[in-house]
mmCIF file of C-alpha atoms in Angstrom:
data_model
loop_
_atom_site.group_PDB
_atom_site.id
_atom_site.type_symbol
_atom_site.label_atom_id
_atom_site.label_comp_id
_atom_site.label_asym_id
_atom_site.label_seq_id
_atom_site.Cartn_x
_atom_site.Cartn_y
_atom_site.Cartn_z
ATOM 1 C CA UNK A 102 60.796 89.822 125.068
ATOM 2 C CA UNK A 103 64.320 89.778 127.038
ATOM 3 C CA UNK A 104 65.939 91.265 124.099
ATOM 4 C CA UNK A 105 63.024 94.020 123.424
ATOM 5 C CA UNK A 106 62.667 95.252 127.144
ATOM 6 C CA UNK A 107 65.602 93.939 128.500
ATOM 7 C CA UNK A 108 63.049 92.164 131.106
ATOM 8 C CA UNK A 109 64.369 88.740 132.900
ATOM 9 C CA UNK A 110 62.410 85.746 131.601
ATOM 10 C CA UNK A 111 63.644 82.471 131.735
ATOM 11 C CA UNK A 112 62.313 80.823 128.649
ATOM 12 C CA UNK A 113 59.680 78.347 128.695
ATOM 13 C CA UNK A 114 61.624 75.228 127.603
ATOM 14 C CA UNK A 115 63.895 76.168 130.676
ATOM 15 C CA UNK A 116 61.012 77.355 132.969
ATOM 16 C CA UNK A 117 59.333 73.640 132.673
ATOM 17 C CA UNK A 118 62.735 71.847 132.867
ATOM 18 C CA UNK A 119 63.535 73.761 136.505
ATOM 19 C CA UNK A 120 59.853 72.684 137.702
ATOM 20 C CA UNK A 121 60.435 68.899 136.826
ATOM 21 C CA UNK A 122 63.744 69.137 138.112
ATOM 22 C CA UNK A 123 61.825 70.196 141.543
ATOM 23 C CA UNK A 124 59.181 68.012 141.744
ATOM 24 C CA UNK A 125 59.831 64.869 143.519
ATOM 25 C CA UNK A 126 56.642 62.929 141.755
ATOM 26 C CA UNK A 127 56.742 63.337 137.789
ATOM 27 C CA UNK A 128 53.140 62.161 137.121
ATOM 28 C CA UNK A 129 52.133 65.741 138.607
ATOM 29 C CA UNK A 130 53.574 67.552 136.027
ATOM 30 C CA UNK A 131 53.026 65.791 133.132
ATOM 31 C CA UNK A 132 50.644 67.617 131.454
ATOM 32 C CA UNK A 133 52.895 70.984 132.034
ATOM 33 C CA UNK A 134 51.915 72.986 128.550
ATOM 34 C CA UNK A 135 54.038 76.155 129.297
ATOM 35 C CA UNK A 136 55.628 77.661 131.809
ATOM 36 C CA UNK A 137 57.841 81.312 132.672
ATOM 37 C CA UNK A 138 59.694 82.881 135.194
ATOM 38 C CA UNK A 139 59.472 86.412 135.302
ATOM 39 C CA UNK A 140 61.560 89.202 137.142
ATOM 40 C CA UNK A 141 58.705 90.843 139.452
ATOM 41 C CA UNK A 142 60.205 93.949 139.261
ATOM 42 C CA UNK A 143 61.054 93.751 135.682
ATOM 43 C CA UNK A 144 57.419 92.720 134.378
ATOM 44 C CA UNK A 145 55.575 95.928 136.644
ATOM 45 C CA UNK A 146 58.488 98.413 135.255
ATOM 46 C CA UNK A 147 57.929 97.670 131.441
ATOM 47 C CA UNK A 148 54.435 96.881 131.671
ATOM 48 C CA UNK A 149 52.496 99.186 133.823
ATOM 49 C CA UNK A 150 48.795 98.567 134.336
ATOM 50 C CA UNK A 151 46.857 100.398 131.928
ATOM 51 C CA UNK A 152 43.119 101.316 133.598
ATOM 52 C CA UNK A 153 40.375 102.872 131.615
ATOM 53 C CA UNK A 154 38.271 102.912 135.030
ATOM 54 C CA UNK A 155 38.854 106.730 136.647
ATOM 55 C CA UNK A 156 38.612 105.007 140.434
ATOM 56 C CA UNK A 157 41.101 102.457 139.704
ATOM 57 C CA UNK A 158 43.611 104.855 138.135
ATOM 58 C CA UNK A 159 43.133 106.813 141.032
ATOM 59 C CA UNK A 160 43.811 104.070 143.327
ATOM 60 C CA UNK A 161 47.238 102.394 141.730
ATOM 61 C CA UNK A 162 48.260 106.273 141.277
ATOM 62 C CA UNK A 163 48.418 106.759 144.897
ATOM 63 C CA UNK A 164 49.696 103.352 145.455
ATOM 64 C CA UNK A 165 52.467 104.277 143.433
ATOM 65 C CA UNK A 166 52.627 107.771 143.928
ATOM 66 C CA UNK A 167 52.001 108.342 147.697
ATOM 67 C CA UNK A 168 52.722 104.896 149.009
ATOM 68 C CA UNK A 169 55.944 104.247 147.004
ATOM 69 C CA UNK A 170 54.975 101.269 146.019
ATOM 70 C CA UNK A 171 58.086 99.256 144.248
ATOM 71 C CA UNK A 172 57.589 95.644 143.448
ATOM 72 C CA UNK A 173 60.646 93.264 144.300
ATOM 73 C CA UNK A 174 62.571 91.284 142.094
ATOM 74 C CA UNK A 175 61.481 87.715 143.230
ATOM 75 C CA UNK A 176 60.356 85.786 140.471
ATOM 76 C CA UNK A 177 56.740 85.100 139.505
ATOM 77 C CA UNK A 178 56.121 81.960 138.087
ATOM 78 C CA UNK A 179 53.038 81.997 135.220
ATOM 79 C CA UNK A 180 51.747 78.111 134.178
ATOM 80 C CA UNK A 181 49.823 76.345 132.039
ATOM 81 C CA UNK A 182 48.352 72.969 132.030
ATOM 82 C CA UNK A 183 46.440 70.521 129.545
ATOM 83 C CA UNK A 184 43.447 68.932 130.687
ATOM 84 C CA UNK A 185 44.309 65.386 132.899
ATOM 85 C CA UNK A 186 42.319 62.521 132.404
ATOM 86 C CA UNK A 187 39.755 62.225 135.239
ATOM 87 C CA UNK A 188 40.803 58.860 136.742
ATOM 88 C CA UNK A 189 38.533 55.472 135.448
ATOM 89 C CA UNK A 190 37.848 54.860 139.122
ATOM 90 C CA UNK A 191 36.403 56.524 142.185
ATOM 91 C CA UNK A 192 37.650 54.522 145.431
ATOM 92 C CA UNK A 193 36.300 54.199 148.767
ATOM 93 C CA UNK A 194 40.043 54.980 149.961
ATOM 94 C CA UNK A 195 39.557 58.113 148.742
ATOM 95 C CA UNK A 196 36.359 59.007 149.650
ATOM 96 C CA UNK A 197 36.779 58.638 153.416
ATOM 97 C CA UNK A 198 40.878 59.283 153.400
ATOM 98 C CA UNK A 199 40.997 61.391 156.946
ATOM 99 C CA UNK A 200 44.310 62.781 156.288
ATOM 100 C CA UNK A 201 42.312 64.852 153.329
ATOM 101 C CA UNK A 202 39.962 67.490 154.782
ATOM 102 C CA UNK A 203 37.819 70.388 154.086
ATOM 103 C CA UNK A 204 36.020 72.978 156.115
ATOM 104 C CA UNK A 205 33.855 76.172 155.473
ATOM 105 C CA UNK A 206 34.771 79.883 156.872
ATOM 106 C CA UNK A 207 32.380 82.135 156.536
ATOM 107 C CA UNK A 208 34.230 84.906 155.039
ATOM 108 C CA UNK A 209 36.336 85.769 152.095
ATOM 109 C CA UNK A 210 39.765 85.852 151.275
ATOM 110 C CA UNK A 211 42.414 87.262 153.261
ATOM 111 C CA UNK A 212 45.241 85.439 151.730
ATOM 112 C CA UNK A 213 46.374 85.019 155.330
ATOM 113 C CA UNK A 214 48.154 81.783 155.215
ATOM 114 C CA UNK A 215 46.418 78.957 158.036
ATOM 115 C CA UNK A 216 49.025 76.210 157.606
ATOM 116 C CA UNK A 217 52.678 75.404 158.541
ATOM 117 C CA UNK A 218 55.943 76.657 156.703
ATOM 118 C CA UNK A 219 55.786 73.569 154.844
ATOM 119 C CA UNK A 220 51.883 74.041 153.366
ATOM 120 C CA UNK A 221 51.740 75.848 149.608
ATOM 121 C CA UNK A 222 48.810 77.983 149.932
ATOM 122 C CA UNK A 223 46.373 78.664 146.735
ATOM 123 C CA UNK A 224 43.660 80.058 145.807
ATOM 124 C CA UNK A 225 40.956 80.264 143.334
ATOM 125 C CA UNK A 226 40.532 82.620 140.474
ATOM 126 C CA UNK A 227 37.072 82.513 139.138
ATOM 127 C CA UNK A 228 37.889 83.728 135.625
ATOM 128 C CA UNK A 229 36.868 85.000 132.857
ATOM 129 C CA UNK A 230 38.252 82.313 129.897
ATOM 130 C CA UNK A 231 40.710 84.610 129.257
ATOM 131 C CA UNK A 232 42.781 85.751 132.028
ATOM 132 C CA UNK A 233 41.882 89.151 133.966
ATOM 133 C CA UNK A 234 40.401 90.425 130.262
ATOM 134 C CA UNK A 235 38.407 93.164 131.979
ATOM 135 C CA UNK A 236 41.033 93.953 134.953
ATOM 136 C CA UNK A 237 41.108 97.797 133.655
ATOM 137 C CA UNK A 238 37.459 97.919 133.547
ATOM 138 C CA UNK A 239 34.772 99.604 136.018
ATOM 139 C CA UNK A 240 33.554 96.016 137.092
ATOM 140 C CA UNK A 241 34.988 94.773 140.448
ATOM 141 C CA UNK A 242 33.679 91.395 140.624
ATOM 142 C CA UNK A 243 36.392 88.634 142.377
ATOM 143 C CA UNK A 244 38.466 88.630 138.963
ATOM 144 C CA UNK A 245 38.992 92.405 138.946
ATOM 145 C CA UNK A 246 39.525 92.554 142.748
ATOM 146 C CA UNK A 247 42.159 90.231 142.781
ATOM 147 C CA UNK A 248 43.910 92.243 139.754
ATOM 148 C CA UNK A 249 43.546 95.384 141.935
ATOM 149 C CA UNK A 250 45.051 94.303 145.012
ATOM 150 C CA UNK A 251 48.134 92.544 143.052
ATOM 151 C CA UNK A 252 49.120 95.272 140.595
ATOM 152 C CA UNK A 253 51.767 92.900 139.081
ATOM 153 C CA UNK A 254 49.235 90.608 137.984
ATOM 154 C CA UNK A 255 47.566 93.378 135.882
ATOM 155 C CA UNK A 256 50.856 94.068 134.450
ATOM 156 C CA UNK A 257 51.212 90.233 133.838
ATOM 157 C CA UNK A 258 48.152 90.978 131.305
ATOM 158 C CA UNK A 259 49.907 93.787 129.673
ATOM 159 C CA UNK A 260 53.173 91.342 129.308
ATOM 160 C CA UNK A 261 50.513 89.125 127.813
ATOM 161 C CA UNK A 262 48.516 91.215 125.405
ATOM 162 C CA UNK A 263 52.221 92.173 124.110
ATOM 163 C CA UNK A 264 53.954 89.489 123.870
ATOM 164 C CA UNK A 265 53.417 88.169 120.200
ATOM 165 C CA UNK A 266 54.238 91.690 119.299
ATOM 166 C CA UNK A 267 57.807 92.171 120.907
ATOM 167 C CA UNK A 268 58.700 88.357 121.231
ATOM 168 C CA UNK A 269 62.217 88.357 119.385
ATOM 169 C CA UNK A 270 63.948 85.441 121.043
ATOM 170 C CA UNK A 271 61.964 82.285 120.044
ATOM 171 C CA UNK A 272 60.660 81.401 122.677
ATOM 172 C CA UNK A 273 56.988 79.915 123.036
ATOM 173 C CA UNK A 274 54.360 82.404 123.405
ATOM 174 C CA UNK A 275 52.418 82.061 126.486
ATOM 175 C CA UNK A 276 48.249 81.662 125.863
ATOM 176 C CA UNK A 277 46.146 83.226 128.022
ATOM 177 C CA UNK A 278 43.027 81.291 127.675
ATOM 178 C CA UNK A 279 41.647 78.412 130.469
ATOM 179 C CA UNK A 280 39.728 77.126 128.350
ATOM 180 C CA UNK A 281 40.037 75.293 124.509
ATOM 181 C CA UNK A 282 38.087 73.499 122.338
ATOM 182 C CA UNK A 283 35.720 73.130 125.349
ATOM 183 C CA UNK A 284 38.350 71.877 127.584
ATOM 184 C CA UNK A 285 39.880 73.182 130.744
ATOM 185 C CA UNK A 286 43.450 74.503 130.423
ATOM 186 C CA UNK A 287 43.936 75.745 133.959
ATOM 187 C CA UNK A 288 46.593 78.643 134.694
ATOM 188 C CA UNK A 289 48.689 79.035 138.091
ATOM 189 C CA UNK A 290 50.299 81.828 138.787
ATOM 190 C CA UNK A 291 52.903 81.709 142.031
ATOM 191 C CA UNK A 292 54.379 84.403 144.064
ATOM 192 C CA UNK A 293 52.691 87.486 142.868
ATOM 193 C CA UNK A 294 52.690 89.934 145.804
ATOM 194 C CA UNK A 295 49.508 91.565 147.167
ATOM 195 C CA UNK A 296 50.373 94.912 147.997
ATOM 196 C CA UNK A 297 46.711 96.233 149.084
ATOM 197 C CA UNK A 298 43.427 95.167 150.896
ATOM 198 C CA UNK A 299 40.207 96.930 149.371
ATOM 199 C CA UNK A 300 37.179 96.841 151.984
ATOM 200 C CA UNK A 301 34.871 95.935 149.084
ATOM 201 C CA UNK A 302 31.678 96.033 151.527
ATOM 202 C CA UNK A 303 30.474 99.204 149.393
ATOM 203 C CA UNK A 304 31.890 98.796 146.465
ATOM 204 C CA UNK A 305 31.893 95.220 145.242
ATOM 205 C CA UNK A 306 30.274 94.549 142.027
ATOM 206 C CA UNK A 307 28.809 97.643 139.961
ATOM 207 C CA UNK A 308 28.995 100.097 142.496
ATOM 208 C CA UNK A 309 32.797 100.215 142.642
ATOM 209 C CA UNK A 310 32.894 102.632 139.600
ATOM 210 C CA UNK A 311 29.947 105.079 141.189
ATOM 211 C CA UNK A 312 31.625 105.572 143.940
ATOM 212 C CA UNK A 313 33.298 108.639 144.766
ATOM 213 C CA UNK A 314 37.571 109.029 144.099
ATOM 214 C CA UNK A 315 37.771 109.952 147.956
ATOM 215 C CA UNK A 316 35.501 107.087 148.943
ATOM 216 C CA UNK A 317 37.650 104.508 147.018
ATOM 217 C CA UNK A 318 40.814 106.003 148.514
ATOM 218 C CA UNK A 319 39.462 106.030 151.732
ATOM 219 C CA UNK A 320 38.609 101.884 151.572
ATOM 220 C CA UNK A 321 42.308 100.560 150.880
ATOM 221 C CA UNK A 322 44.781 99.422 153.886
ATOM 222 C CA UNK A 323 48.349 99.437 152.078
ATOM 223 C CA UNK A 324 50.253 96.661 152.694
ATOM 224 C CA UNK A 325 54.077 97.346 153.721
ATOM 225 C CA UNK A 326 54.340 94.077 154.589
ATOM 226 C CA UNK A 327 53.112 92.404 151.176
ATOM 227 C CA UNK A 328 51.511 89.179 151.155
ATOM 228 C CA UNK A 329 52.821 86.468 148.768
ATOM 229 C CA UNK A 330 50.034 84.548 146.726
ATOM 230 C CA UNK A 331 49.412 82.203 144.525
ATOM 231 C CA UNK A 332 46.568 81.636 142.356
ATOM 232 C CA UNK A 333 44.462 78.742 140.434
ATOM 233 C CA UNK A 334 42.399 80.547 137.418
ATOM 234 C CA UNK A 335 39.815 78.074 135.934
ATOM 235 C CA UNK A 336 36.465 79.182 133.988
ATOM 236 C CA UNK A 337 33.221 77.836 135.226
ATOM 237 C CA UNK A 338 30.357 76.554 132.662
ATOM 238 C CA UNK A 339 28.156 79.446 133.127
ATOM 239 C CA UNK A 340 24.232 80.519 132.259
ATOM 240 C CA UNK A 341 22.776 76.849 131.805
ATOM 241 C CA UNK A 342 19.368 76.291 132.484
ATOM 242 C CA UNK A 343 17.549 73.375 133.910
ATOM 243 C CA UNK A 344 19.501 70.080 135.229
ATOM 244 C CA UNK A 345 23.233 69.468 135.278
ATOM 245 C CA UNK A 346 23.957 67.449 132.273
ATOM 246 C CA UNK A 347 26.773 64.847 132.443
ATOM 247 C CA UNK A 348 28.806 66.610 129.925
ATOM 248 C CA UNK A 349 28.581 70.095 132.276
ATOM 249 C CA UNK A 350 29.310 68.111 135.400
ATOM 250 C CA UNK A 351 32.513 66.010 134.127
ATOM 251 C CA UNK A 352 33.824 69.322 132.663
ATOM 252 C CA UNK A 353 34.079 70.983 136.410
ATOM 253 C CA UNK A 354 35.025 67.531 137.700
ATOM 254 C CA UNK A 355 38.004 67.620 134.974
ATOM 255 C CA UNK A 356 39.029 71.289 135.320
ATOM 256 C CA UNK A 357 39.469 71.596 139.351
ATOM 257 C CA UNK A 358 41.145 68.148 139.215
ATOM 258 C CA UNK A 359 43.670 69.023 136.919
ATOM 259 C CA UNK A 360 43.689 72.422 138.423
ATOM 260 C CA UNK A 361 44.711 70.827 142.047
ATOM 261 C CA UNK A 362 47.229 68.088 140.374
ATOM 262 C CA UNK A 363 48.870 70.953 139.007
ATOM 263 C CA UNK A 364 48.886 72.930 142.367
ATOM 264 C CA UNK A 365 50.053 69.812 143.963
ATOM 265 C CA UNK A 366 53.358 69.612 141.200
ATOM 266 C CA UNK A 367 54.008 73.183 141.328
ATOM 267 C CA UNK A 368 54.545 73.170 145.421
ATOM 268 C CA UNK A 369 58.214 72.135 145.327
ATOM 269 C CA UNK A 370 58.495 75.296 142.984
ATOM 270 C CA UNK A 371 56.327 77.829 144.681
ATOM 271 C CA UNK A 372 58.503 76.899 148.151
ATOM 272 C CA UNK A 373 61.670 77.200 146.294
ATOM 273 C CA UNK A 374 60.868 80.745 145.036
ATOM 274 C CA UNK A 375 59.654 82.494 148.313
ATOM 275 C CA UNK A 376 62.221 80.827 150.731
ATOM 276 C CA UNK A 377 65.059 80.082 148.005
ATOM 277 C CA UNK A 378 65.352 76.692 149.383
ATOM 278 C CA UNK A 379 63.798 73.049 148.615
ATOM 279 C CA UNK A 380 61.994 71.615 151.157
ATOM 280 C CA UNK A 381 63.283 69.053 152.702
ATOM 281 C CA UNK A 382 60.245 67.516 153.873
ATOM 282 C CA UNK A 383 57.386 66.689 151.971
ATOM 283 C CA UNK A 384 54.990 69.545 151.643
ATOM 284 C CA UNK A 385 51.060 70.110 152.149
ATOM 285 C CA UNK A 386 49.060 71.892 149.925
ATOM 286 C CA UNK A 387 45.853 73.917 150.682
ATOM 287 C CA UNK A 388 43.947 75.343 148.378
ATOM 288 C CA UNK A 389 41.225 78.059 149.162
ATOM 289 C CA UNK A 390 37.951 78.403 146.870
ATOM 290 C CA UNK A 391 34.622 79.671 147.585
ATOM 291 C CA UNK A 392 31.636 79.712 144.974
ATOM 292 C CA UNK A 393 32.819 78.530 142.065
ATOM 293 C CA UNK A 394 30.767 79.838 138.946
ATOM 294 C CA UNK A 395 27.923 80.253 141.540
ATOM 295 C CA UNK A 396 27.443 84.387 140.758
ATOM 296 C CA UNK A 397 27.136 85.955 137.601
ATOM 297 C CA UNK A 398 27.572 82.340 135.810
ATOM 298 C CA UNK A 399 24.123 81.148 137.851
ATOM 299 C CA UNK A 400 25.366 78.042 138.740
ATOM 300 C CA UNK A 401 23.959 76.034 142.064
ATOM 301 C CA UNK A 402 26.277 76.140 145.397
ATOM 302 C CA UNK A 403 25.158 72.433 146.194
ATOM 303 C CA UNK A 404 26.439 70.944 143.446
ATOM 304 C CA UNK A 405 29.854 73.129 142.652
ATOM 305 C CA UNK A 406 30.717 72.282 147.189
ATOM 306 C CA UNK A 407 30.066 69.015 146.104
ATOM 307 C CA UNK A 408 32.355 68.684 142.650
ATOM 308 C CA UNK A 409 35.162 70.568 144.129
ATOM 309 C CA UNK A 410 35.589 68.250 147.333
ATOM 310 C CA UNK A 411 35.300 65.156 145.374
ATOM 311 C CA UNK A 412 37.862 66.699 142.533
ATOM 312 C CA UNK A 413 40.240 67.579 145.794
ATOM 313 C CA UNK A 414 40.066 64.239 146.912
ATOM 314 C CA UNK A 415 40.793 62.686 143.770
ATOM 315 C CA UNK A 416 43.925 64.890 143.087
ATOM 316 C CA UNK A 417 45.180 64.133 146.958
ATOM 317 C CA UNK A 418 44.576 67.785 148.484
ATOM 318 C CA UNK A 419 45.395 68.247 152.127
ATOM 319 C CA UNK A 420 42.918 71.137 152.419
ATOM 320 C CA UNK A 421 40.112 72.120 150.798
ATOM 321 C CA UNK A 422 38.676 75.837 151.866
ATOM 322 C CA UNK A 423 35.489 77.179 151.464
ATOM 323 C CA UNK A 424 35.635 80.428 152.306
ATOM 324 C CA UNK A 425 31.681 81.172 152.006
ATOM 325 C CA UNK A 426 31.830 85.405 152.507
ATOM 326 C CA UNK A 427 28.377 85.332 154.916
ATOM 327 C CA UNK A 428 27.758 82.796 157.438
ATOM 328 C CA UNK A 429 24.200 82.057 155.544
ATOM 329 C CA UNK A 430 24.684 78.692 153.434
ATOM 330 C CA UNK A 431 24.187 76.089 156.236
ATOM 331 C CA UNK A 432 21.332 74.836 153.865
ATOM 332 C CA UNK A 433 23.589 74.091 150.905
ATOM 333 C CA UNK A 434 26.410 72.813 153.129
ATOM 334 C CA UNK A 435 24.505 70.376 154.962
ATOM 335 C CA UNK A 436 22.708 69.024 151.338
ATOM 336 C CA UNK A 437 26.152 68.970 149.803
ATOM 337 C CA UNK A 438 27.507 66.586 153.294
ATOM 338 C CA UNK A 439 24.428 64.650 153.026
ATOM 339 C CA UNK A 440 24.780 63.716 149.076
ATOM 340 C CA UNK A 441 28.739 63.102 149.885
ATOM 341 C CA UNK A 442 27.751 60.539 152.182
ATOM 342 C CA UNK A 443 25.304 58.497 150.673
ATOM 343 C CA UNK A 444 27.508 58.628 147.451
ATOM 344 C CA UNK A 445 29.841 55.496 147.819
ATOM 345 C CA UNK A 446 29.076 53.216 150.390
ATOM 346 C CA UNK A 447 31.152 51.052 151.893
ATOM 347 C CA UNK A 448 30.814 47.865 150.450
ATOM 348 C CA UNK A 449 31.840 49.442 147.238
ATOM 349 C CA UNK A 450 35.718 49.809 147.178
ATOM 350 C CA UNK A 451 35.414 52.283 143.867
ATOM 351 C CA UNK A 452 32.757 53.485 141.491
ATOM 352 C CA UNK A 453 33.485 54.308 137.879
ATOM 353 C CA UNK A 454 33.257 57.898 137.047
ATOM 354 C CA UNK A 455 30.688 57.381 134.479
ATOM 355 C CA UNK A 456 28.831 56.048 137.293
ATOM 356 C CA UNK A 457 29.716 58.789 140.068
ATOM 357 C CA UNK A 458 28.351 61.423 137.635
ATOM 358 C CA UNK A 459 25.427 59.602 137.232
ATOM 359 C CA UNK A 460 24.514 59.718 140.839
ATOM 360 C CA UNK A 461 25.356 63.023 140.316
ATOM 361 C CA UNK A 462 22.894 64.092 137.777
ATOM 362 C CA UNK A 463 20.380 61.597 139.373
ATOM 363 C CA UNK A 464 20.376 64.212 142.480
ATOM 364 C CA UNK A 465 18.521 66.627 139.723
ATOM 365 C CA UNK A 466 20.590 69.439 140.631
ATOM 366 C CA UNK A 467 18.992 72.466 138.584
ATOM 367 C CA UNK A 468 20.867 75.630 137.268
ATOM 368 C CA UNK A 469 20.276 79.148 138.681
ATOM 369 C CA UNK A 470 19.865 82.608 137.576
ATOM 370 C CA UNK A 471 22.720 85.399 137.232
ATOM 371 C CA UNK A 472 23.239 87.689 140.269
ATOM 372 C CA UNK A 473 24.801 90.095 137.638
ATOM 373 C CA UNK A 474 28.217 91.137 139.407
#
C-alpha cells in the first residue's frame, strides 16, 4: 500500500513490535494478531468515504466543503486480537475488588473524556461482524453513526476493502472481521478524530435517510476542536430465541474479556500517540458501553449489564460505563445488581467458570425480539 499510494503505514510486523515495546505487562498483548499505524491524513486523502446514502453525501460534502475539514497527520492505530482464554477461575478478589467500578449515565455517548490525563478512554462499537460494512448506507444505527461523525474511520473501510488489491510491499493484510469460526476476534481502533456531533433525536435509525438534506444539515455541530477516540468493535450473538444457552453466554463472556485485556495492553500505545510521550505512571483505563447486542440483535439488557461487568472485572478494568441513552432501565439495573450479588458469596474464594455460567443460565434469562434499527 505505501508503495501504491505513497500512504505512511508502518507495517504490521513493526506495528506489533512498537506496541510490545510499550507495554509494561506482556501477558496483555499476547494474543496481538495484527496491528498498523496509519498516517491520519494520508488514509482520508487516498481513501475518501464513498456514500451511496444522498443525506450522508450531503453531510461529509459540507464538512469538507464548507467547514474545511482536513484531518491531521497523527497516527491511527487499527488492531486485532485472537480470542483469550476466559480464566479457569472466578475469585471472590475479584468480584468485590473496590478499586474496579462501574456506574450507569443515562445518556449516550459524548466521547467527552471523565477521567484524569493518565485514564485511556474507550468505547464500544456494536458491530456488524465485519467492520462498518454498511457505513455508506441509509441506516444510522450506532455503527453507522459512529462512521459519520469520524470520517476517517469510513475511509479506514475503504483502506480496507482495497487493500488486497494494491498491497505491493508484503506486508500482512489486515482482516476486517470480529468474528471467526464462531469466535470473537475483537478490533481496536485508537486515535481516530471525531470531527462532528449529529443530534440523532430525529433521525436515528430508519428515519435518517427520509429526512430532508436541510434537516440533516441543520442537526450537525462541527467540531473545530476534534475529539480524539478510541474504539472496541465486538459482534454480539444476535436473534436467539428462548433461554441463554451456555455456549451463547461464554461467547459474550470471552469476547468483551478479551476485548478489555486488549484495551488494557494497548493504553501505553494509545497515550503515546496523542501526547507523544510514555506515561510515566501507570495508567487507568475506562471503557464506555451501553446495550450491547440489546437492539436490532434482541438480546436481554439484564443479562448483557451483567456479562460485561463480570468480563470487566475479570480483565482488571478501572471503569466500566453504561451509558443507558434514557433514564428508564432502573428495572434491569437493579435485577442485574441483585443477581451480581448473590453470585459468589463470600465463603467461596473463586468459582469455576463452568460453574459461574451455570448460575448464569440457572437465572433463565430469555432472549428478546428485534427493535429493527
Amino acid at each position: 500500500m505505501a508503495l501504491a499510494y505513497n500512504m505512511k503505514i508502518i507495517p504490521s510486523s513493526e506495528s506489533k513490535q512498537r506496541i510490545w515495546s510499550n507495554t509494561v505487562d506482556q501477558r496483555w498483548c499476547s494474543n496481538l494478531e495484527n496491528a498498523k499505524f496509519i498516517d491520519g491524513h494520508d488514509l482520508f486523502t487516498y481513501f475518501l468515504p464513498r456514500y451511496i446514502d444522498r443525506n450522508k453525501k450531503a453531510l461529509l460534502d459540507d464538512v469538507i466543503l464548507n467547514k474545511k475539514y482536513i484531518p491531521s497527520k497523527k497516527q491511527i492505530l487499527i488492531s486485532r486480537f485472537i480470542p483469550k482464554p476466559l480464566p479457569d477461575y472466578y475469585t471472590y478478589e475479584q468480584h468485590v475488588d473496590s478499586t474496579k467500578s462501574y456506574e450507569f449515565l443515562p445518556n449516550v455517548f459524548d466521547y467527552k473524556p471523565i477521567g484524569g490525563s493518565h485514564t485511556i478512554e474507550w468505547y464500544m462499537n456494536f458491530a456488524n461482524h465485519d467492520i462498518f460494512a454498511y457505513y455508506h448506507s441509509s441506516l444510522l444505527a450506532q455503527d453507522e453513526l459512529q462512521v459519520l461523525e469520524c470520517p476517517q474511520l469510513a475511509s479506514l473501510r475503504e483502506f480496507l476493502l482495497k487493500q488486497n488489491r494494491s498491497t505491493d510491499n508484503g506486508d500482512q493484510p489486515f482482516d476486517s472481521h470480529v468474528i471467526e469460526g464462531n469466535s470473537p476476534y475483537p478490533i481496536l481502533i485508537g486515535n481516530v478524530e471525531r470531527a462532528l456531533e449529529l443530534n440523532t433525536t430525529n433521525l436515528y435509525g430508519h428515519k435518517f435517510s427520509t429526512s430532508s438534506e436541510s434537516t440533516v444539515l441543520s442537526s450537525y455541530t462541527y467540531l473545530d476542536s476534534r475529539q480524539i477516540v478510541n474504539l472496541i468493535a465486538i459482534e454480539a450473538p444476535k436473534y436467539g430465541s428462548g433461554s441463554y444457552t451456555h455456549k451463547q453466554i461464554e461467547y459474550i463472556l470471552q469476547a468483551c474479556f478479551t476485548a478489555y485485556c486488549a484495551a488494557r495492553a494497548l493504553a501505553d500505545t494509545i497515550y503515546n500517540l496523542k501526547t507523544d510521550q510514555l506515561p510515566r505512571t501507570p495508567l487507568k483505563t475506562y471503557v464506555h458501553t451501553g446495550w450491547f447486542g440489546c437492539g436490532a440483535y434482541g438480546g436481554d439488557r439484564t443479562i448483557m449489564i451483567i456479562l460485561q461487568i463480570l468480563a470487566a472485572k475479570m480483565a482488571g478494568i478501572d471503569k466500566l460505563i453504561f451509558h443507558t441513552v434514557t433514564n428508564d432501565c432502573d428495572r434491569e439495573i437493579k435485577n442485574a445488581k441483585s443477581c451480581l450479588e448473590n453470585l459468589l458469596h463470600r465463603s467461596q474464594n473463586q468459582v469455576s467458570m463452568n460453574e459461574l455460567i451455570k448460575r448464569l443460565i440457572d437465572k433463565g434469562f430469555q432472549w428478546g425480539a428485534s427493535n429493527g434499527t
